[in-house]
Amino acid sequence: MTTQFYGPPYGPYPAPPLPPYHEPVRPVGELPYHRMALATGRHRWWRPLVGTAVVTVGAFVLMLVLVVVSEVAGAALDRPLDADDMRSWGGVADTAISLVTIAVALPVVLLTARWIQARPAGTVSSVAGRLRWGWLGRCLALALPLILLSFGVSMLIPESGDAGGDGQGMEWVGLPTFLYGLAAVCLTVPFQAAAEEYVFRGWLVQAVGAWVRWPWIAVVPQALLFAAAHGWGTAWGFADLVVFGVVCAVLAIRTGGLEAGIALHVLNNLIGMGVAAGIAGALESDETAADMDWVGALVDIPMVLLYAAAVLWLVRRRRLRTVSPPAPETPPAYAGPVGAWPPYGMPPYGVPAHGVPAHGTPPYTGPVPGYAPPPPPPPAPPAGPEADAGR
């Protein structure tokens, strides 16, 4: 009996292209914010070290590029030199350039998390894998009245608002100059303040948290580095910056993201520099928060602690999610021999119409085009009494 086939002739079926290679993934459960470097299960001990070096070098290179461009453009336009023999673009423009040189660290951190640590860049922002804009807006609403109150009290105290106590040095710059300075501040300060949060409360906290579970090992060192990055002014100013850094790091861990710290940092800098934009020579000053006196620190530190208490109360009230959802398991990559049929998809087309099925498929039982089965044989003549009765 001849076996009939349908479809392509039976034979070796070409293997489909292999799926892309996936690095082995370790199962990951719910994680707090400072452990988000482990979110994808691809953490290796060397990634935080290499990433920190890339963030440091990358930010430094971008800052250097901006400075060189500013100097070259200033020399081409014959801009005057300042006290440090650097080309000056004016008080407002120089302040904006200095803020932008800090803001360039923000994309460096996000790209390093993506390329070096093999995780989504949004995991630096929060446990949700993105910046939670609604929560950021609520934190801004909490921070605004407290910061306004703090600045109002500071301006009323002679030792803090005016070192001389006689009102000198508070000359109004005029409306056009004020609006120009305010626009520059509003365009650059949010990125500058956010960049500092992403570097210190984001990258450094998560880099240390990738190795240890106890968050305080990550919180305290970054606060000291944050204060040192502002320079050494007074002991009170250094203490104020350390408290600010510790509070923002604790809020990042307890709220599951950087939104609370960004809100406080952005508004604090915006209001402070916005007021300075209206005072002659204030934006050109080299003073930073590190130069704060004891009166300013005694006003600012309670404000920061009160803000932290309000944020933590709102977290409990709104039941904000402060840990990441468990990561889905990644299916293993196919690692069979080249040319073999992988254990997924449909089997090759082309099986015999009768007989043993090929590749484990059920035998075909339907009609075959162009094939007609032979007619059944005629019935045999009856035998026995029926045959005699027929005669």
CSV table of C-alpha atoms in Angstrom, one decimal:
chain,number,residue,atom,x,y,z
A,1,MET,CA,0.0,0.0,0.0
A,2,THR,CA,1.3,3.4,-1.0
A,3,THR,CA,1.4,6.0,1.7
A,4,GLN,CA,0.1,9.4,0.6
A,5,PHE,CA,1.5,12.7,1.9
A,6,TYR,CA,0.1,16.2,1.9
A,7,GLY,CA,2.0,19.5,2.2
A,8,PRO,CA,5.7,19.9,1.8
A,9,PRO,CA,7.8,16.8,1.5
A,10,TYR,CA,8.8,15.3,4.8
A,11,GLY,CA,12.4,16.0,5.8
A,12,PRO,CA,14.6,18.2,8.0
A,13,TYR,CA,12.8,21.4,9.0
A,14,PRO,CA,15.0,24.5,9.2
A,15,ALA,CA,15.2,25.8,12.7
A,16,PRO,CA,13.8,29.3,13.4
A,17,PRO,CA,16.2,32.0,14.6
A,18,LEU,CA,17.1,31.6,18.2
A,19,PRO,CA,15.6,34.1,20.7
A,20,PRO,CA,17.9,36.8,22.0
A,21,TYR,CA,20.2,35.9,24.8
A,22,HIS,CA,19.1,36.8,28.3
A,23,GLU,CA,21.4,37.2,31.2
A,24,PRO,CA,20.5,34.9,34.0
A,25,VAL,CA,18.0,36.6,36.3
A,26,ARG,CA,17.7,36.0,40.0
A,27,PRO,CA,14.2,36.1,41.5
A,28,VAL,CA,13.5,39.4,43.3
A,29,GLY,CA,10.8,40.1,45.8
A,30,GLU,CA,9.5,43.4,47.2
A,31,LEU,CA,12.3,45.9,47.8
A,32,PRO,CA,12.6,49.2,49.7
A,33,TYR,CA,14.0,52.2,47.9
A,34,HIS,CA,17.6,51.9,49.0
A,35,ARG,CA,17.7,48.4,47.6
A,36,MET,CA,16.3,49.2,44.1
A,37,ALA,CA,19.6,48.5,42.4
A,38,LEU,CA,18.6,44.8,42.9
A,39,ALA,CA,15.2,45.3,41.1
A,40,THR,CA,16.0,43.4,37.9
A,41,GLY,CA,17.9,40.6,39.6
A,42,ARG,CA,21.0,41.4,37.5
A,43,HIS,CA,23.0,43.0,40.3
A,44,ARG,CA,26.7,42.0,40.5
A,45,TRP,CA,29.1,43.2,43.2
A,46,TRP,CA,31.1,45.3,40.8
A,47,ARG,CA,28.2,47.3,39.3
A,48,PRO,CA,27.9,50.0,42.1
A,49,LEU,CA,31.7,50.5,42.0
A,50,VAL,CA,31.9,50.9,38.3
A,51,GLY,CA,28.7,53.0,38.2
A,52,THR,CA,30.0,55.4,40.9
A,53,ALA,CA,33.2,55.9,38.9
A,54,VAL,CA,31.2,56.6,35.7
A,55,VAL,CA,28.9,59.0,37.5
A,56,THR,CA,31.9,60.9,39.0
A,57,VAL,CA,33.9,61.0,35.8
A,58,GLY,CA,31.0,61.7,33.5
A,59,ALA,CA,29.6,64.6,35.6
A,60,PHE,CA,33.1,66.1,35.8
A,61,VAL,CA,33.7,65.8,32.1
A,62,LEU,CA,30.4,67.5,31.3
A,63,MET,CA,31.0,70.3,33.8
A,64,LEU,CA,34.5,70.8,32.2
A,65,VAL,CA,33.0,71.0,28.7
A,66,LEU,CA,30.5,73.7,29.8
A,67,VAL,CA,33.3,75.7,31.5
A,68,VAL,CA,35.5,75.4,28.4
A,69,VAL,CA,32.6,76.4,26.1
A,70,SER,CA,31.9,79.4,28.3
A,71,GLU,CA,35.5,80.5,28.4
A,72,VAL,CA,36.0,80.1,24.6
A,73,ALA,CA,32.8,82.0,23.8
A,74,GLY,CA,33.6,84.7,26.4
A,75,ALA,CA,37.1,85.2,24.8
A,76,ALA,CA,35.6,85.4,21.3
A,77,LEU,CA,33.2,88.0,22.5
A,78,ASP,CA,35.8,89.8,24.6
A,79,ARG,CA,33.9,89.4,27.9
A,80,PRO,CA,35.6,90.9,31.0
A,81,LEU,CA,37.5,88.8,33.5
A,82,ASP,CA,36.2,88.3,37.1
A,83,ALA,CA,38.3,88.1,40.3
A,84,ASP,CA,39.2,84.4,39.5
A,85,ASP,CA,40.4,85.3,35.9
A,86,MET,CA,37.3,83.7,34.4
A,87,ARG,CA,35.2,85.2,31.7
A,88,SER,CA,32.2,86.9,33.2
A,89,TRP,CA,28.7,87.0,31.5
A,90,GLY,CA,27.1,89.1,34.2
A,91,GLY,CA,25.8,88.2,37.7
A,92,VAL,CA,22.6,86.5,36.5
A,93,ALA,CA,24.2,84.6,33.6
A,94,ASP,CA,27.1,83.4,35.7
A,95,THR,CA,24.7,82.1,38.3
A,96,ALA,CA,22.7,80.3,35.6
A,97,ILE,CA,25.9,78.7,34.2
A,98,SER,CA,27.0,77.5,37.6
A,99,LEU,CA,23.6,75.9,38.2
A,100,VAL,CA,23.6,74.2,34.8
A,101,THR,CA,27.0,72.7,35.5
A,102,ILE,CA,25.5,70.9,38.5
A,103,ALA,CA,22.3,69.9,36.6
A,104,VAL,CA,24.3,67.9,34.0
A,105,ALA,CA,24.8,65.2,36.7
A,106,LEU,CA,21.1,64.3,36.4
A,107,PRO,CA,21.3,62.6,32.9
A,108,VAL,CA,24.6,61.0,33.9
A,109,VAL,CA,23.0,59.2,36.9
A,110,LEU,CA,20.0,58.0,34.8
A,111,LEU,CA,22.1,56.7,32.0
A,112,THR,CA,24.6,55.0,34.3
A,113,ALA,CA,21.7,53.2,36.1
A,114,ARG,CA,20.5,52.0,32.7
A,115,TRP,CA,23.8,51.0,31.1
A,116,ILE,CA,26.0,50.0,34.0
A,117,GLN,CA,23.5,48.6,36.5
A,118,ALA,CA,21.3,47.0,33.8
A,119,ARG,CA,18.1,48.4,35.3
A,120,PRO,CA,15.4,50.9,34.3
A,121,ALA,CA,16.5,54.5,34.9
A,122,GLY,CA,13.2,55.1,36.6
A,123,THR,CA,14.2,52.9,39.5
A,124,VAL,CA,16.4,55.7,40.7
A,125,SER,CA,13.3,58.0,41.0
A,126,SER,CA,11.1,55.7,43.1
A,127,VAL,CA,10.0,52.1,43.8
A,128,ALA,CA,7.3,52.6,41.1
A,129,GLY,CA,10.0,52.8,38.4
A,130,ARG,CA,9.1,56.5,37.6
A,131,LEU,CA,8.7,59.9,39.2
A,132,ARG,CA,5.3,59.9,40.9
A,133,TRP,CA,4.1,63.4,39.8
A,134,GLY,CA,1.0,63.3,41.9
A,135,TRP,CA,2.9,62.6,45.1
A,136,LEU,CA,5.5,65.3,44.1
A,137,GLY,CA,2.7,67.8,43.9
A,138,ARG,CA,1.5,67.0,47.4
A,139,CYS,CA,5.0,67.3,48.8
A,140,LEU,CA,5.3,70.7,47.1
A,141,ALA,CA,2.1,71.8,48.7
A,142,LEU,CA,3.4,70.7,52.1
A,143,ALA,CA,6.8,72.3,51.7
A,144,LEU,CA,5.7,75.7,50.4
A,145,PRO,CA,4.1,77.2,53.6
A,146,LEU,CA,6.8,75.9,55.8
A,147,ILE,CA,9.6,77.3,53.7
A,148,LEU,CA,7.9,80.7,53.3
A,149,LEU,CA,7.5,80.9,57.1
A,150,SER,CA,11.1,79.9,57.6
A,151,PHE,CA,12.4,82.6,55.2
A,152,GLY,CA,10.0,85.2,56.7
A,153,VAL,CA,11.4,84.6,60.1
A,154,SER,CA,15.0,84.6,58.9
A,155,MET,CA,14.5,88.0,57.1
A,156,LEU,CA,13.0,89.5,60.3
A,157,ILE,CA,16.0,88.5,62.4
A,158,PRO,CA,18.8,91.1,62.0
A,159,GLU,CA,21.7,88.6,62.5
A,160,SER,CA,20.3,86.4,59.7
A,161,GLY,CA,18.6,88.7,57.3
A,162,ASP,CA,21.1,91.6,57.5
A,163,ALA,CA,24.4,91.2,59.2
A,164,GLY,CA,24.7,94.8,59.9
A,165,GLY,CA,21.3,95.2,61.3
A,166,ASP,CA,20.8,98.6,59.7
A,167,GLY,CA,19.1,97.6,56.4
A,168,GLN,CA,22.2,98.5,54.3
A,169,GLY,CA,23.0,96.2,51.3
A,170,MET,CA,19.3,95.5,50.5
A,171,GLU,CA,19.1,97.7,47.4
A,172,TRP,CA,16.3,96.9,45.0
A,173,VAL,CA,17.6,96.0,41.5
A,174,GLY,CA,14.6,97.2,39.6
A,175,LEU,CA,11.8,95.3,37.9
A,176,PRO,CA,13.4,94.4,34.6
A,177,THR,CA,16.6,93.0,36.3
A,178,PHE,CA,14.5,91.2,38.9
A,179,LEU,CA,12.3,89.5,36.2
A,180,TYR,CA,15.4,88.5,34.2
A,181,GLY,CA,17.1,87.0,37.3
A,182,LEU,CA,13.8,85.3,38.4
A,183,ALA,CA,13.4,83.7,35.0
A,184,ALA,CA,17.0,82.4,35.0
A,185,VAL,CA,16.5,81.0,38.5
A,186,CYS,CA,13.1,79.3,37.7
A,187,LEU,CA,14.6,77.7,34.6
A,188,THR,CA,17.7,76.3,36.2
A,189,VAL,CA,17.1,75.7,39.9
A,190,PRO,CA,14.7,72.8,39.5
A,191,PHE,CA,17.2,70.8,37.5
A,192,GLN,CA,20.1,71.7,39.8
A,193,ALA,CA,18.2,70.7,42.9
A,194,ALA,CA,16.9,67.5,41.4
A,195,ALA,CA,20.4,66.6,40.2
A,196,GLU,CA,21.7,66.9,43.7
A,197,GLU,CA,18.9,64.7,45.0
A,198,TYR,CA,19.5,62.1,42.3
A,199,VAL,CA,23.3,62.0,43.0
A,200,PHE,CA,23.3,61.9,46.8
A,201,ARG,CA,19.9,60.5,47.9
A,202,GLY,CA,19.5,58.5,44.7
A,203,TRP,CA,22.7,57.0,43.3
A,204,LEU,CA,24.8,57.0,46.5
A,205,VAL,CA,22.0,55.6,48.7
A,206,GLN,CA,21.2,52.8,46.2
A,207,ALA,CA,24.8,52.0,45.5
A,208,VAL,CA,25.5,51.3,49.2
A,209,GLY,CA,22.1,49.7,49.6
A,210,ALA,CA,23.0,47.2,46.8
A,211,TRP,CA,25.4,45.6,49.3
A,212,VAL,CA,23.8,46.1,52.7
A,213,ARG,CA,20.3,45.9,54.0
A,214,TRP,CA,20.6,48.3,56.9
A,215,PRO,CA,19.7,51.8,55.4
A,216,TRP,CA,21.7,53.9,57.9
A,217,ILE,CA,25.0,52.7,56.4
A,218,ALA,CA,23.8,54.4,53.2
A,219,VAL,CA,22.2,57.5,54.8
A,220,VAL,CA,24.9,59.0,56.9
A,221,PRO,CA,27.9,59.0,54.5
A,222,GLN,CA,25.9,60.6,51.7
A,223,ALA,CA,24.8,63.4,54.1
A,224,LEU,CA,28.4,64.1,55.0
A,225,LEU,CA,29.4,64.2,51.3
A,226,PHE,CA,26.4,66.4,50.5
A,227,ALA,CA,27.5,68.9,53.1
A,228,ALA,CA,31.2,68.8,52.0
A,229,ALA,CA,30.2,69.4,48.4
A,230,HIS,CA,28.9,72.8,49.4
A,231,GLY,CA,32.3,73.9,50.8
A,232,TRP,CA,33.3,74.6,54.3
A,233,GLY,CA,31.8,77.8,55.8
A,234,THR,CA,30.7,77.6,59.3
A,235,ALA,CA,30.0,74.8,61.7
A,236,TRP,CA,26.4,75.8,61.9
A,237,GLY,CA,26.1,75.7,58.1
A,238,PHE,CA,27.7,72.3,57.8
A,239,ALA,CA,25.4,70.9,60.5
A,240,ASP,CA,22.3,72.3,58.7
A,241,LEU,CA,23.4,70.7,55.5
A,242,VAL,CA,24.0,67.3,57.2
A,243,VAL,CA,20.6,67.4,58.8
A,244,PHE,CA,19.0,68.3,55.4
A,245,GLY,CA,20.8,65.4,53.8
A,246,VAL,CA,19.9,62.9,56.5
A,247,VAL,CA,16.2,64.0,56.4
A,248,CYS,CA,15.9,63.8,52.7
A,249,ALA,CA,17.5,60.3,52.6
A,250,VAL,CA,15.2,59.1,55.3
A,251,LEU,CA,12.2,60.5,53.4
A,252,ALA,CA,13.4,58.7,50.2
A,253,ILE,CA,13.5,55.4,52.1
A,254,ARG,CA,10.3,55.9,54.0
A,255,THR,CA,8.3,57.2,51.1
A,256,GLY,CA,9.8,55.0,48.4
A,257,GLY,CA,11.2,57.7,46.2
A,258,LEU,CA,12.9,61.1,45.7
A,259,GLU,CA,9.8,63.2,45.4
A,260,ALA,CA,9.7,64.5,49.0
A,261,GLY,CA,13.4,65.5,48.9
A,262,ILE,CA,13.1,67.1,45.5
A,263,ALA,CA,10.1,69.2,46.6
A,264,LEU,CA,11.9,70.5,49.6
A,265,HIS,CA,15.1,71.1,47.8
A,266,VAL,CA,13.6,72.8,44.8
A,267,LEU,CA,11.4,75.2,46.8
A,268,ASN,CA,14.1,76.0,49.3
A,269,ASN,CA,16.5,77.0,46.5
A,270,LEU,CA,13.8,78.7,44.4
A,271,ILE,CA,12.6,81.0,47.1
A,272,GLY,CA,16.0,81.8,48.5
A,273,MET,CA,17.5,82.6,45.0
A,274,GLY,CA,14.3,84.3,43.9
A,275,VAL,CA,14.6,86.7,46.8
A,276,ALA,CA,18.3,87.2,46.0
A,277,ALA,CA,17.3,88.1,42.4
A,278,GLY,CA,15.7,91.3,43.7
A,279,ILE,CA,18.7,92.4,45.8
A,280,ALA,CA,21.6,94.1,44.1
A,281,GLY,CA,24.6,91.9,44.1
A,282,ALA,CA,23.0,89.0,45.9
A,283,LEU,CA,23.1,86.5,43.0
A,284,GLU,CA,26.8,87.3,42.4
A,285,SER,CA,27.7,86.4,46.0
A,286,ASP,CA,29.8,83.3,46.6
A,287,GLU,CA,28.0,82.5,49.8
A,288,THR,CA,26.2,79.2,50.0
A,289,ALA,CA,24.1,77.4,52.7
A,290,ALA,CA,27.4,76.3,54.2
A,291,ASP,CA,28.0,79.9,55.3
A,292,MET,CA,24.8,80.0,57.4
A,293,ASP,CA,25.0,81.5,60.9
A,294,TRP,CA,23.6,80.0,64.1
A,295,VAL,CA,20.4,82.0,63.9
A,296,GLY,CA,19.7,80.8,60.4
A,297,ALA,CA,20.4,77.2,61.3
A,298,LEU,CA,18.1,77.3,64.4
A,299,VAL,CA,15.3,78.5,62.1
A,300,ASP,CA,16.0,76.2,59.2
A,301,ILE,CA,16.5,72.9,61.0
A,302,PRO,CA,13.1,72.9,62.8
A,303,MET,CA,11.4,73.7,59.5
A,304,VAL,CA,13.1,70.6,57.8
A,305,LEU,CA,12.1,68.3,60.7
A,306,LEU,CA,8.5,69.6,60.7
A,307,TYR,CA,8.3,69.0,57.0
A,308,ALA,CA,9.6,65.5,57.4
A,309,ALA,CA,6.9,64.8,60.1
A,310,ALA,CA,4.2,66.2,57.8
A,311,VAL,CA,5.3,64.0,54.9
A,312,LEU,CA,5.5,60.8,57.0
A,313,TRP,CA,2.0,61.6,58.4
A,314,LEU,CA,0.7,62.0,54.8
A,315,VAL,CA,2.3,58.7,53.8
A,316,ARG,CA,0.5,56.8,56.5
A,317,ARG,CA,-2.8,58.6,55.7
A,318,ARG,CA,-2.7,57.9,52.0
A,319,ARG,CA,-1.2,54.4,52.4
A,320,LEU,CA,1.5,55.2,49.8
A,321,ARG,CA,3.3,52.2,48.5
A,322,THR,CA,6.9,52.4,49.7
A,323,VAL,CA,8.3,49.1,48.4
A,324,SER,CA,8.6,47.8,44.8
A,325,PRO,CA,6.2,45.2,43.4
A,326,PRO,CA,7.9,41.8,42.9
A,327,ALA,CA,9.6,41.5,39.6
A,328,PRO,CA,8.1,39.0,37.1
A,329,GLU,CA,10.1,35.9,36.4
A,330,THR,CA,12.0,36.0,33.1
A,331,PRO,CA,11.7,32.8,31.0
A,332,PRO,CA,15.0,31.1,30.4
A,333,ALA,CA,16.6,31.6,27.0
A,334,TYR,CA,16.7,28.7,24.6
A,335,ALA,CA,20.0,27.0,24.7
A,336,GLY,CA,19.5,23.9,22.5
A,337,PRO,CA,21.7,22.7,19.7
A,338,VAL,CA,21.7,24.7,16.5
A,339,GLY,CA,19.2,23.3,14.0
A,340,ALA,CA,17.1,21.6,16.7
A,341,TRP,CA,13.4,22.5,17.0
A,342,PRO,CA,13.0,24.6,20.2
A,343,PRO,CA,10.4,23.4,22.7
A,344,TYR,CA,7.8,26.0,21.8
A,345,GLY,CA,5.7,26.9,18.7
A,346,MET,CA,4.1,24.6,16.2
A,347,PRO,CA,5.8,21.5,14.8
A,348,PRO,CA,6.9,21.3,11.1
A,349,TYR,CA,4.2,21.2,8.5
A,350,GLY,CA,4.0,17.9,6.6
A,351,VAL,CA,2.9,14.6,8.2
A,352,PRO,CA,1.9,11.4,6.5
A,353,ALA,CA,-1.8,10.8,5.8
A,354,HIS,CA,-1.7,7.3,7.2
A,355,GLY,CA,0.7,5.6,9.5
A,356,VAL,CA,2.9,6.8,12.3
A,357,PRO,CA,2.6,10.6,12.8
A,358,ALA,CA,5.8,12.7,12.4
A,359,HIS,CA,7.2,14.9,15.3
A,360,GLY,CA,4.6,13.6,17.7
A,361,THR,CA,1.6,15.2,15.9
A,362,PRO,CA,-1.7,13.2,15.8
A,363,PRO,CA,-2.4,11.3,12.5
A,364,TYR,CA,-4.3,13.1,9.8
A,365,THR,CA,-7.9,11.6,9.5
A,366,GLY,CA,-9.5,14.1,7.1
A,367,PRO,CA,-9.8,14.0,3.3
A,368,VAL,CA,-6.7,14.3,1.2
A,369,PRO,CA,-7.0,16.4,-2.1
A,370,GLY,CA,-6.6,14.2,-5.2
A,371,TYR,CA,-6.9,10.9,-3.4
A,372,ALA,CA,-10.0,8.7,-3.6
A,373,PRO,CA,-10.2,5.5,-1.5
A,374,PRO,CA,-11.0,2.3,-3.4
A,375,PRO,CA,-14.7,1.3,-3.5
A,376,PRO,CA,-15.8,-1.3,-1.0
A,377,PRO,CA,-15.9,-4.9,-2.4
A,378,PRO,CA,-19.4,-6.3,-3.4
A,379,PRO,CA,-21.2,-8.3,-0.7
A,380,ALA,CA,-20.6,-12.1,-0.7
A,381,PRO,CA,-23.5,-14.4,-1.9
A,382,PRO,CA,-25.6,-15.7,1.0
A,383,ALA,CA,-25.0,-19.3,2.1
A,384,GLY,CA,-27.1,-21.8,4.1
A,385,PRO,CA,-30.9,-21.9,4.3
A,386,GLU,CA,-31.2,-18.4,2.8
A,387,ALA,CA,-29.4,-19.5,-0.3
A,388,ASP,CA,-31.7,-22.6,-0.7
A,389,ALA,CA,-34.8,-20.4,-0.2
A,390,GLY,CA,-33.6,-18.3,-3.0
A,391,ARG,CA,-33.5,-21.2,-5.4
